PDB file of C-alpha atoms in Angstrom:
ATOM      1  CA  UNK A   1     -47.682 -32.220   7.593  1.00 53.00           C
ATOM      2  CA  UNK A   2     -50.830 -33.866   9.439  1.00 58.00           C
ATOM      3  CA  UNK A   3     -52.604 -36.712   7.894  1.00 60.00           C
ATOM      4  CA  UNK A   4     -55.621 -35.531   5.851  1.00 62.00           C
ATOM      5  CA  UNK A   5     -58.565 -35.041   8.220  1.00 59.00           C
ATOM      6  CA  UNK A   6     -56.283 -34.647  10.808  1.00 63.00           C
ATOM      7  CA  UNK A   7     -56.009 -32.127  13.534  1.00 64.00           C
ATOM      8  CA  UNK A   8     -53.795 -31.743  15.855  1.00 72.00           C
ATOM      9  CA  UNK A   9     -53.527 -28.079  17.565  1.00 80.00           C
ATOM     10  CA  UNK A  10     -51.265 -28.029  20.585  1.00 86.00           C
ATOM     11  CA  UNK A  11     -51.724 -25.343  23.330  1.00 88.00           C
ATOM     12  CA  UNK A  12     -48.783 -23.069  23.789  1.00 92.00           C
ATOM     13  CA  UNK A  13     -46.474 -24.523  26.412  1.00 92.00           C
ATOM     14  CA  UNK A  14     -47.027 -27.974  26.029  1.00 93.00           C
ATOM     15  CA  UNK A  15     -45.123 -30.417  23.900  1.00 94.00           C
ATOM     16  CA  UNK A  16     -46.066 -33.623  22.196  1.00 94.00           C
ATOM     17  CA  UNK A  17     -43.951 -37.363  21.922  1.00 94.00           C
ATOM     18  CA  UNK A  18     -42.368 -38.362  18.819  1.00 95.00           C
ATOM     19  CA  UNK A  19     -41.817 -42.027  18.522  1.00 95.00           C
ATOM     20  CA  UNK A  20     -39.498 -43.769  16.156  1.00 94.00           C
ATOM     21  CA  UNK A  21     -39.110 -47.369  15.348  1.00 90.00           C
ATOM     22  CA  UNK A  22     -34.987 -47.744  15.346  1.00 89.00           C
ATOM     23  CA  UNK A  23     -33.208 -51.269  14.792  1.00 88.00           C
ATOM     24  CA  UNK A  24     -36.382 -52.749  16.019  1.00 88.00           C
ATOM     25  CA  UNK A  25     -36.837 -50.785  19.439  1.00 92.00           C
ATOM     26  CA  UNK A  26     -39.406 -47.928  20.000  1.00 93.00           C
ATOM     27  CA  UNK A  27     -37.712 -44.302  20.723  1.00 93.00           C
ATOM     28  CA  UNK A  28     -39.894 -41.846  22.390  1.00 95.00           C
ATOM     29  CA  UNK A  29     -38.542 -37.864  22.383  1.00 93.00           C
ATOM     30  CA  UNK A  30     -40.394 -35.056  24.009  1.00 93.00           C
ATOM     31  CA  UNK A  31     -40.648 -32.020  21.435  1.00 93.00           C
ATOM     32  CA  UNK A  32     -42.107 -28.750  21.572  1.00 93.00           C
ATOM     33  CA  UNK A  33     -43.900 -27.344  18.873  1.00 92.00           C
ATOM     34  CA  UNK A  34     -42.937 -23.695  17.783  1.00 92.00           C
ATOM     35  CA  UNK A  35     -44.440 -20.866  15.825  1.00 87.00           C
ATOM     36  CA  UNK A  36     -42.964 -20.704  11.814  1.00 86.00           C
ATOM     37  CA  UNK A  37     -41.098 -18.023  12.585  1.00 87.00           C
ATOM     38  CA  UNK A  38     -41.021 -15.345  16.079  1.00 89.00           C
ATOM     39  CA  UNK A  39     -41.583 -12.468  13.252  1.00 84.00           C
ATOM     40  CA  UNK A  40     -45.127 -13.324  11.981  1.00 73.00           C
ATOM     41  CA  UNK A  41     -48.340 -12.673  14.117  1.00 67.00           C
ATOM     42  CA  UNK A  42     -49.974 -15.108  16.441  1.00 57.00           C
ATOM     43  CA  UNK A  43     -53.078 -14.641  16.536  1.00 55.00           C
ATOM     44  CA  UNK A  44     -55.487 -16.669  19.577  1.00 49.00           C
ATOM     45  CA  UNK A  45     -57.583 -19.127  18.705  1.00 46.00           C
ATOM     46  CA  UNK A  46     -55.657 -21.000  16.103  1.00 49.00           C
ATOM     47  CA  UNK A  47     -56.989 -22.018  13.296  1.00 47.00           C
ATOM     48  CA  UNK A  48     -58.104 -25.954  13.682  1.00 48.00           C
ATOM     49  CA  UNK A  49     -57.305 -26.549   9.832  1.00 52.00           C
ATOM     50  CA  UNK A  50     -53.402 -25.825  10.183  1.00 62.00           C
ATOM     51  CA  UNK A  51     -51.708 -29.273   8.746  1.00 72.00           C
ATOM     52  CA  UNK A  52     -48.735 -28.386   9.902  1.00 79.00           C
ATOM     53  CA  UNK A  53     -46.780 -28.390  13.183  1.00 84.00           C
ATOM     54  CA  UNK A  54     -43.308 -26.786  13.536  1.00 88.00           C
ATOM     55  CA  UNK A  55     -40.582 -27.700  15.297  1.00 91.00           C
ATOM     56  CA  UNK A  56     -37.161 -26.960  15.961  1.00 90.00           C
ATOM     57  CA  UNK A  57     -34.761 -29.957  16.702  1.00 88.00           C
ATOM     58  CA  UNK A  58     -30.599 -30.271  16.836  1.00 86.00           C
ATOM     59  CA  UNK A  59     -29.055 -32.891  15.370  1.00 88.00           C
ATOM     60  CA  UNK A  60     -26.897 -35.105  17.597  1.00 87.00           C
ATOM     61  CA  UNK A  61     -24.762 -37.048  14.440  1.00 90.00           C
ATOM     62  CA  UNK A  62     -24.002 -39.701  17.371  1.00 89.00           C
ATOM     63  CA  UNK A  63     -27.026 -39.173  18.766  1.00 88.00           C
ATOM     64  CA  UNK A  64     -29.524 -42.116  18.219  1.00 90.00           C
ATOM     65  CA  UNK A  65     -33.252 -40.435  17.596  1.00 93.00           C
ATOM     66  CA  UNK A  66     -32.054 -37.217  15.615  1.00 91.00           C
ATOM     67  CA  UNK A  67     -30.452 -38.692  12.673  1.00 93.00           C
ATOM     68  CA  UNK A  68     -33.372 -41.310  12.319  1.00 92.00           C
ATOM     69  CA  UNK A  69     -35.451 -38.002  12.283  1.00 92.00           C
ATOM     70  CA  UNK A  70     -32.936 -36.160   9.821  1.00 92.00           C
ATOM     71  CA  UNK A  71     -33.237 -39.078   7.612  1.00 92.00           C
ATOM     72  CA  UNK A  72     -37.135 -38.843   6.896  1.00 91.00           C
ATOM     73  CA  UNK A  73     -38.066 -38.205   3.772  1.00 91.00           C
ATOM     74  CA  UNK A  74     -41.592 -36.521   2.415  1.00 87.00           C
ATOM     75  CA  UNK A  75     -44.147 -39.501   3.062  1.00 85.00           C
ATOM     76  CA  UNK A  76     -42.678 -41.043   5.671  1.00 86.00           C
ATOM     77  CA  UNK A  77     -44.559 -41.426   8.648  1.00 86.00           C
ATOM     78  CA  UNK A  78     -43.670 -40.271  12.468  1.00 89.00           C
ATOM     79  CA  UNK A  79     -46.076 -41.174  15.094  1.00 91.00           C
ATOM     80  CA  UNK A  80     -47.071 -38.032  17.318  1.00 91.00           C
ATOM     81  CA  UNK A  81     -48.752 -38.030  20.789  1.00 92.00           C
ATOM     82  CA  UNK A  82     -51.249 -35.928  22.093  1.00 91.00           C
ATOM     83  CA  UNK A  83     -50.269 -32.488  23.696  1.00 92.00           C
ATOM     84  CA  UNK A  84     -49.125 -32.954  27.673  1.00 94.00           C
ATOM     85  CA  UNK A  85     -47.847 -29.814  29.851  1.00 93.00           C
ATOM     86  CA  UNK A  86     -48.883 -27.455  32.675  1.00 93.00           C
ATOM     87  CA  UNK A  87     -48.862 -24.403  31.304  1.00 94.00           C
ATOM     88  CA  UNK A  88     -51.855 -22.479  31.479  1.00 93.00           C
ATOM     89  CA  UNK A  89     -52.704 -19.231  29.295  1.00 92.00           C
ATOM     90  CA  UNK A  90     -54.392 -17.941  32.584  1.00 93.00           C
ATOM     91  CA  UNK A  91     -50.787 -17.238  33.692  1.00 94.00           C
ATOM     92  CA  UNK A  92     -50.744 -14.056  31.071  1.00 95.00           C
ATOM     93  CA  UNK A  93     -53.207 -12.298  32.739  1.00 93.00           C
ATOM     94  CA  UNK A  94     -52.821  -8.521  32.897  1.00 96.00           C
ATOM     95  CA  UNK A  95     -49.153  -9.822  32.889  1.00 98.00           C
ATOM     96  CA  UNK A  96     -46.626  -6.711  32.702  1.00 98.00           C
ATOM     97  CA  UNK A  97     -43.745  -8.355  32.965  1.00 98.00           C
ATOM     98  CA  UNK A  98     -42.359 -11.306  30.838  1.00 99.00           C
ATOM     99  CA  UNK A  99     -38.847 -12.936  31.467  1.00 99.00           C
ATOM    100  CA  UNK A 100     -37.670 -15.618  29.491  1.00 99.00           C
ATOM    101  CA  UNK A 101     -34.824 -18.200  30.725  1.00 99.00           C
ATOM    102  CA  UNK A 102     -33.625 -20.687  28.107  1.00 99.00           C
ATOM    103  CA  UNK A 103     -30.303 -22.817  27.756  1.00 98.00           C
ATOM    104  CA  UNK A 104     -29.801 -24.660  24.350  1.00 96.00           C
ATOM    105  CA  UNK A 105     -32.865 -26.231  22.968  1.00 94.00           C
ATOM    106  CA  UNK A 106     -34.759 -25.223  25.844  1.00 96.00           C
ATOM    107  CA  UNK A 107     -35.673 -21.823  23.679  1.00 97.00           C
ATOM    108  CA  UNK A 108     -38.661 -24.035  22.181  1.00 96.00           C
ATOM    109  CA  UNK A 109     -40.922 -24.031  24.802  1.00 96.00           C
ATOM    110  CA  UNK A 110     -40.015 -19.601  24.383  1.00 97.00           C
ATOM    111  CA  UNK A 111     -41.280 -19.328  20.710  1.00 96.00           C
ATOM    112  CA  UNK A 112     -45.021 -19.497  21.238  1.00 94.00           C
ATOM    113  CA  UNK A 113     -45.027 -18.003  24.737  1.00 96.00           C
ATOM    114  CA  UNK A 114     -43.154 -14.700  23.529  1.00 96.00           C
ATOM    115  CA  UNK A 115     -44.487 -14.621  20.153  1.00 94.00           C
ATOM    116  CA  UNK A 116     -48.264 -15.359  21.876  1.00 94.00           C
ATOM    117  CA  UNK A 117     -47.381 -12.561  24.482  1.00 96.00           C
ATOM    118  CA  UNK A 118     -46.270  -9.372  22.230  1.00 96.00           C
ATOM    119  CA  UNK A 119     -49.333 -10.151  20.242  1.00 93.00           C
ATOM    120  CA  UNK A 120     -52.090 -11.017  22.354  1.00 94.00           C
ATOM    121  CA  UNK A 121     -51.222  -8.957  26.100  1.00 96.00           C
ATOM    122  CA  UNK A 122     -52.318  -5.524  26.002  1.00 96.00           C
ATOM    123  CA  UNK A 123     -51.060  -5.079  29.407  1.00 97.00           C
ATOM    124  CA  UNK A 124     -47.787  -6.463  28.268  1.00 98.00           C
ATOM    125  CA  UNK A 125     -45.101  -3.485  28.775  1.00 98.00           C
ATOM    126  CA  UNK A 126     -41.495  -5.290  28.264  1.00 97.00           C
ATOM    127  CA  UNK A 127     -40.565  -9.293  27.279  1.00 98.00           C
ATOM    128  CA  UNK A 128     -36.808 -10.329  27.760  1.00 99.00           C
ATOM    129  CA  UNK A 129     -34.838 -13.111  27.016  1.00 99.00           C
ATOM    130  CA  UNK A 130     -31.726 -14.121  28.537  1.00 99.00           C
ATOM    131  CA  UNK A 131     -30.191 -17.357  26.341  1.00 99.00           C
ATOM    132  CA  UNK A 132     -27.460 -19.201  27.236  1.00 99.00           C
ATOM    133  CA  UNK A 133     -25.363 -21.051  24.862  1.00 98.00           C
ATOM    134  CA  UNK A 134     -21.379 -22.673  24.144  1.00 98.00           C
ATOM    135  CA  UNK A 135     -20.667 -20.502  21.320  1.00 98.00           C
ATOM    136  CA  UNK A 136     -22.160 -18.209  18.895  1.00 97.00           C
ATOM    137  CA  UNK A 137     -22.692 -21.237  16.481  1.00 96.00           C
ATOM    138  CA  UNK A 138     -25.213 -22.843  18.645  1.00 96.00           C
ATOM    139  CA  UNK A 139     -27.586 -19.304  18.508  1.00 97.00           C
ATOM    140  CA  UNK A 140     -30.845 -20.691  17.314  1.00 94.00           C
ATOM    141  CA  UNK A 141     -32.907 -18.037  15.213  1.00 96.00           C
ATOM    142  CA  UNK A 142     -30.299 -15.659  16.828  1.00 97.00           C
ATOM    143  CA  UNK A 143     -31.131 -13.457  12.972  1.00 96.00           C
ATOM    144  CA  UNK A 144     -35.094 -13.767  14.182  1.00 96.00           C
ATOM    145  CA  UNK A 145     -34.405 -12.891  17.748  1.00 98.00           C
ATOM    146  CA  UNK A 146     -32.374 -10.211  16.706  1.00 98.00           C
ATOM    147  CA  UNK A 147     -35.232  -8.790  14.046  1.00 97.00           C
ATOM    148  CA  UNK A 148     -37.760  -8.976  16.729  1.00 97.00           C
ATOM    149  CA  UNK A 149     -36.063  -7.006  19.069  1.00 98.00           C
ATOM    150  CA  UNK A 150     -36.002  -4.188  16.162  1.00 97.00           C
ATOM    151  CA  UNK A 151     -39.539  -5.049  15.402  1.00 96.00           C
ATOM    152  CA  UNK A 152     -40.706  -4.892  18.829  1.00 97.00           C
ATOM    153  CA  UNK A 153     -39.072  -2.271  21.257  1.00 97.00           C
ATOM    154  CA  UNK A 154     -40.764  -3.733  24.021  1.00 98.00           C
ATOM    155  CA  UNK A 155     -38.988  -7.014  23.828  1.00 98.00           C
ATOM    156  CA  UNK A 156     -35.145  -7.550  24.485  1.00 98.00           C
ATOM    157  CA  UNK A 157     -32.527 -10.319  24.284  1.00 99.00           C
ATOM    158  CA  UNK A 158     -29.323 -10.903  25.790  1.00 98.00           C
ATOM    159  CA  UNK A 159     -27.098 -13.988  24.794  1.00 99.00           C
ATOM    160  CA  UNK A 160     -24.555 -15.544  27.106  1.00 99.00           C
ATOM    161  CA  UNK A 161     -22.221 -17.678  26.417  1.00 99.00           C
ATOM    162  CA  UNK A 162     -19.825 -20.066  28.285  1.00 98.00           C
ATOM    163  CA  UNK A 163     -16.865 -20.915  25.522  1.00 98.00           C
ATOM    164  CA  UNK A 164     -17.083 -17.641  23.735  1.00 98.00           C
ATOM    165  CA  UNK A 165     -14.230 -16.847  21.039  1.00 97.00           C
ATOM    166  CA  UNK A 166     -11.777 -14.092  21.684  1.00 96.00           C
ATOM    167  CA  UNK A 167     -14.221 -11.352  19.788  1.00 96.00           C
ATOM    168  CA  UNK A 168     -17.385 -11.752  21.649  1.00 98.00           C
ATOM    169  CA  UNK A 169     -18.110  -8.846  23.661  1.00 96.00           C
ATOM    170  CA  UNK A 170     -20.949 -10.340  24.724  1.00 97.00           C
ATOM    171  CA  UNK A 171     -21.975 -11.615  28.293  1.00 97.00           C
ATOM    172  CA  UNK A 172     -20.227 -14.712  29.771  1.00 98.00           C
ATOM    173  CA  UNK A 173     -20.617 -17.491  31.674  1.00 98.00           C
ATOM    174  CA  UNK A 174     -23.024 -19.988  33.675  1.00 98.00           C
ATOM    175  CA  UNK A 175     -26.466 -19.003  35.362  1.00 98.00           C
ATOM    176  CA  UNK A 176     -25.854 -16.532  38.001  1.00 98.00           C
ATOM    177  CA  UNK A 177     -27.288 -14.270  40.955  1.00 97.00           C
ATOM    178  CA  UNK A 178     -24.996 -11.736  39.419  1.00 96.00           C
ATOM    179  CA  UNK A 179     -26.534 -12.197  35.769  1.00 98.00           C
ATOM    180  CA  UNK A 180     -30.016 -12.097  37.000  1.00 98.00           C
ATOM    181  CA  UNK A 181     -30.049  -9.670  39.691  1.00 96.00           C
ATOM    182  CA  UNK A 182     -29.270  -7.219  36.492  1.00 94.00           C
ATOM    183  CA  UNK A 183     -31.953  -8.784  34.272  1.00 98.00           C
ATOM    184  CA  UNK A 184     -34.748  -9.451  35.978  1.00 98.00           C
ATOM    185  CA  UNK A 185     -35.932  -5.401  36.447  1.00 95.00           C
ATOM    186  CA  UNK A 186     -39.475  -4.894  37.092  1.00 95.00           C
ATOM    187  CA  UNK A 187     -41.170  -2.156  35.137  1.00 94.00           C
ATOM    188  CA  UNK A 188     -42.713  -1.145  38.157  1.00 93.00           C
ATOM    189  CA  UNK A 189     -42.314  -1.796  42.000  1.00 90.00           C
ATOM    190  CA  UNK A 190     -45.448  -3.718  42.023  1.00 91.00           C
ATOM    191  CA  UNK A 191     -45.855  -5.077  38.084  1.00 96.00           C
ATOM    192  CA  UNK A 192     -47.129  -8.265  37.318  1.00 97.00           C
ATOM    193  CA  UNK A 193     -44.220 -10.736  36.285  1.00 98.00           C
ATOM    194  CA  UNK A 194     -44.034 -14.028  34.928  1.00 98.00           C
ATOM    195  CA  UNK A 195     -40.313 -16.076  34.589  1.00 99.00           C
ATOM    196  CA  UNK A 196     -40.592 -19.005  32.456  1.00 99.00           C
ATOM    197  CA  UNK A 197     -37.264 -21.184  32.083  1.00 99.00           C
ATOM    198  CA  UNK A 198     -36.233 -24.189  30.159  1.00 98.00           C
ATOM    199  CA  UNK A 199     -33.026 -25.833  29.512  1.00 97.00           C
ATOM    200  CA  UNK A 200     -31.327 -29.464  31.082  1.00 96.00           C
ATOM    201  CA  UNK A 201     -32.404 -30.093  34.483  1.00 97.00           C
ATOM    202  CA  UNK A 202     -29.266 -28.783  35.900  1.00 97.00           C
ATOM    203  CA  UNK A 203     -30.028 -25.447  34.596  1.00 98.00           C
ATOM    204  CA  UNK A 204     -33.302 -25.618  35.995  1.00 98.00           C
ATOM    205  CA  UNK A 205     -32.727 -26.243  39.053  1.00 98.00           C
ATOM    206  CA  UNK A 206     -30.330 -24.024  39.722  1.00 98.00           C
ATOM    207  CA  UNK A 207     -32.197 -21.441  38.287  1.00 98.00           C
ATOM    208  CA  UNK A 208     -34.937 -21.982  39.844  1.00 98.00           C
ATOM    209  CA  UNK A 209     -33.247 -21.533  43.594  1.00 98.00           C
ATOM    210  CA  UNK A 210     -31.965 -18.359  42.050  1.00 98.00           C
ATOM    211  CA  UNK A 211     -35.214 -17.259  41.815  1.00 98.00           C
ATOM    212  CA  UNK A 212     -36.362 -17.484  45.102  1.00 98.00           C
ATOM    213  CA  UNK A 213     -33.108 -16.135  46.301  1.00 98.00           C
ATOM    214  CA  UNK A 214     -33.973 -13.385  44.877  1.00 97.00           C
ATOM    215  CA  UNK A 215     -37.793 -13.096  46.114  1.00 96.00           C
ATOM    216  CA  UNK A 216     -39.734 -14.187  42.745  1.00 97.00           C
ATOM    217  CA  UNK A 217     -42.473 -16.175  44.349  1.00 96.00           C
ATOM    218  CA  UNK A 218     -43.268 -19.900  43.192  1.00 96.00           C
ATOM    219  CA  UNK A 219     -46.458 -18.261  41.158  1.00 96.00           C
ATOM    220  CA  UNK A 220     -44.289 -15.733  38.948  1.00 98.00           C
ATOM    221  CA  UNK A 221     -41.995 -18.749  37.727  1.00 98.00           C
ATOM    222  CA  UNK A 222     -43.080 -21.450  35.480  1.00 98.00           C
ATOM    223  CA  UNK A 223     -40.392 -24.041  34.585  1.00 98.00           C
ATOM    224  CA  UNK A 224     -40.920 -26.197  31.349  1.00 96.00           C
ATOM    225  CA  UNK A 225     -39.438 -30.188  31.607  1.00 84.00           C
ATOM    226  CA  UNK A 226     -40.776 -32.557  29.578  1.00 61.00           C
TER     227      UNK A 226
END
């Protein structure tokens, strides 16, 4: 929760800094904020008195900033930064086509642009997200991802995972040509698309050349790094 008085409204696709004092040393972590949950509405503008900003973090127990941030208690104070990020809301114009690209915790940047998309785009005919992940277990709001998709027959997910148990019949893997030759399926010959994708740089990058192996031009992809 904000300071009283205090408002802090961050534009979707940009993330803030969260700085911790540990052992004496200032931490800095770049973290984006996310909707409450992908099942409510978002609604454009947002409201300026909202005290609260959401976000969704994984806890490294040898890490060195996330159990310092597990640790705080109500009253305790984190120092936040003002929003930084190139993503521009111009980008969903008349957009038909949304494909989503996320590895690990690089879904956050995903939660406000899909749950901003399916309820703010008329022209918006399909949104799909591929996420890639180790195991089941690391599936964040898999349960909401899964309820949207029911919600919302215009959006789709498909998990893949790269150290899958025995049972998953599910897709495998690493980023691939193969993978998103199958995805990435325009509505239409001609529809407007946008790619976003998120995830450690290696990921990126890769997927990124993917991309233009496969003729998505540099303006229908949008990669997040902070």
């Amino acid at each position: 929760m904000l300071p009283r008085s205090t408002h802090l409204q961050v534009p979707i696709g940009q993330h803030v800094y969260l700085k911790l004092t540990i052992t004496g040393t200032e931490i800095v972590k770049p973290y984006t904020p996310v909707s409450d949950s992908l099942l409510s509405e978002f609604k454009d503008p947002v409201l300026p008195n909202n005290k609260y900003i959401y976000f969704l973090t994984k806890i490294y127990p040898a890490g060195l900033f996330t159990p310092q941030l597990d640790r705080l208690q109500i009253g305790d104070f984190v120092s936040v930064s003002n929003p930084e990020g190139n993503f521009k809301i111009s980008q969903f114009q008349e957009l038909e086509d949304l494909f989503l690209l996320a590895a690990g915790t690089g879904f956050t940047p995903m939660v406000k642009v899909l749950n901003y998309a399916l309820n703010n785009i008329p022209s918006l005919r399909k949104a799909k997200l591929m996420f890639f992940n180790k195991t089941e277990d690391d599936i964040i709001w898999r349960s909401q991802l899964e309820k949207l998709a029911y919600k919302d027959k215009r959006f789709d997910v498909e998990f893949v995972l790269s150290a899958p148990t025995s049972e998953w019949n599910g897709k495998t893997g690493y980023i691939s040509s193969g993978l998103l030759s199958e995805f990435l399926k325009r509505s239409s010959d001609k529809s407007k698309v946008l790619i976003c994708i998120c995830g450690p740089m290696p990921f990126t990058e890769q997927g990124i050349r993917l991309l233009h192996d496969l003729n998505f031009s540099k303006d229908e992809i949008h990669s997040f790094t902070g």
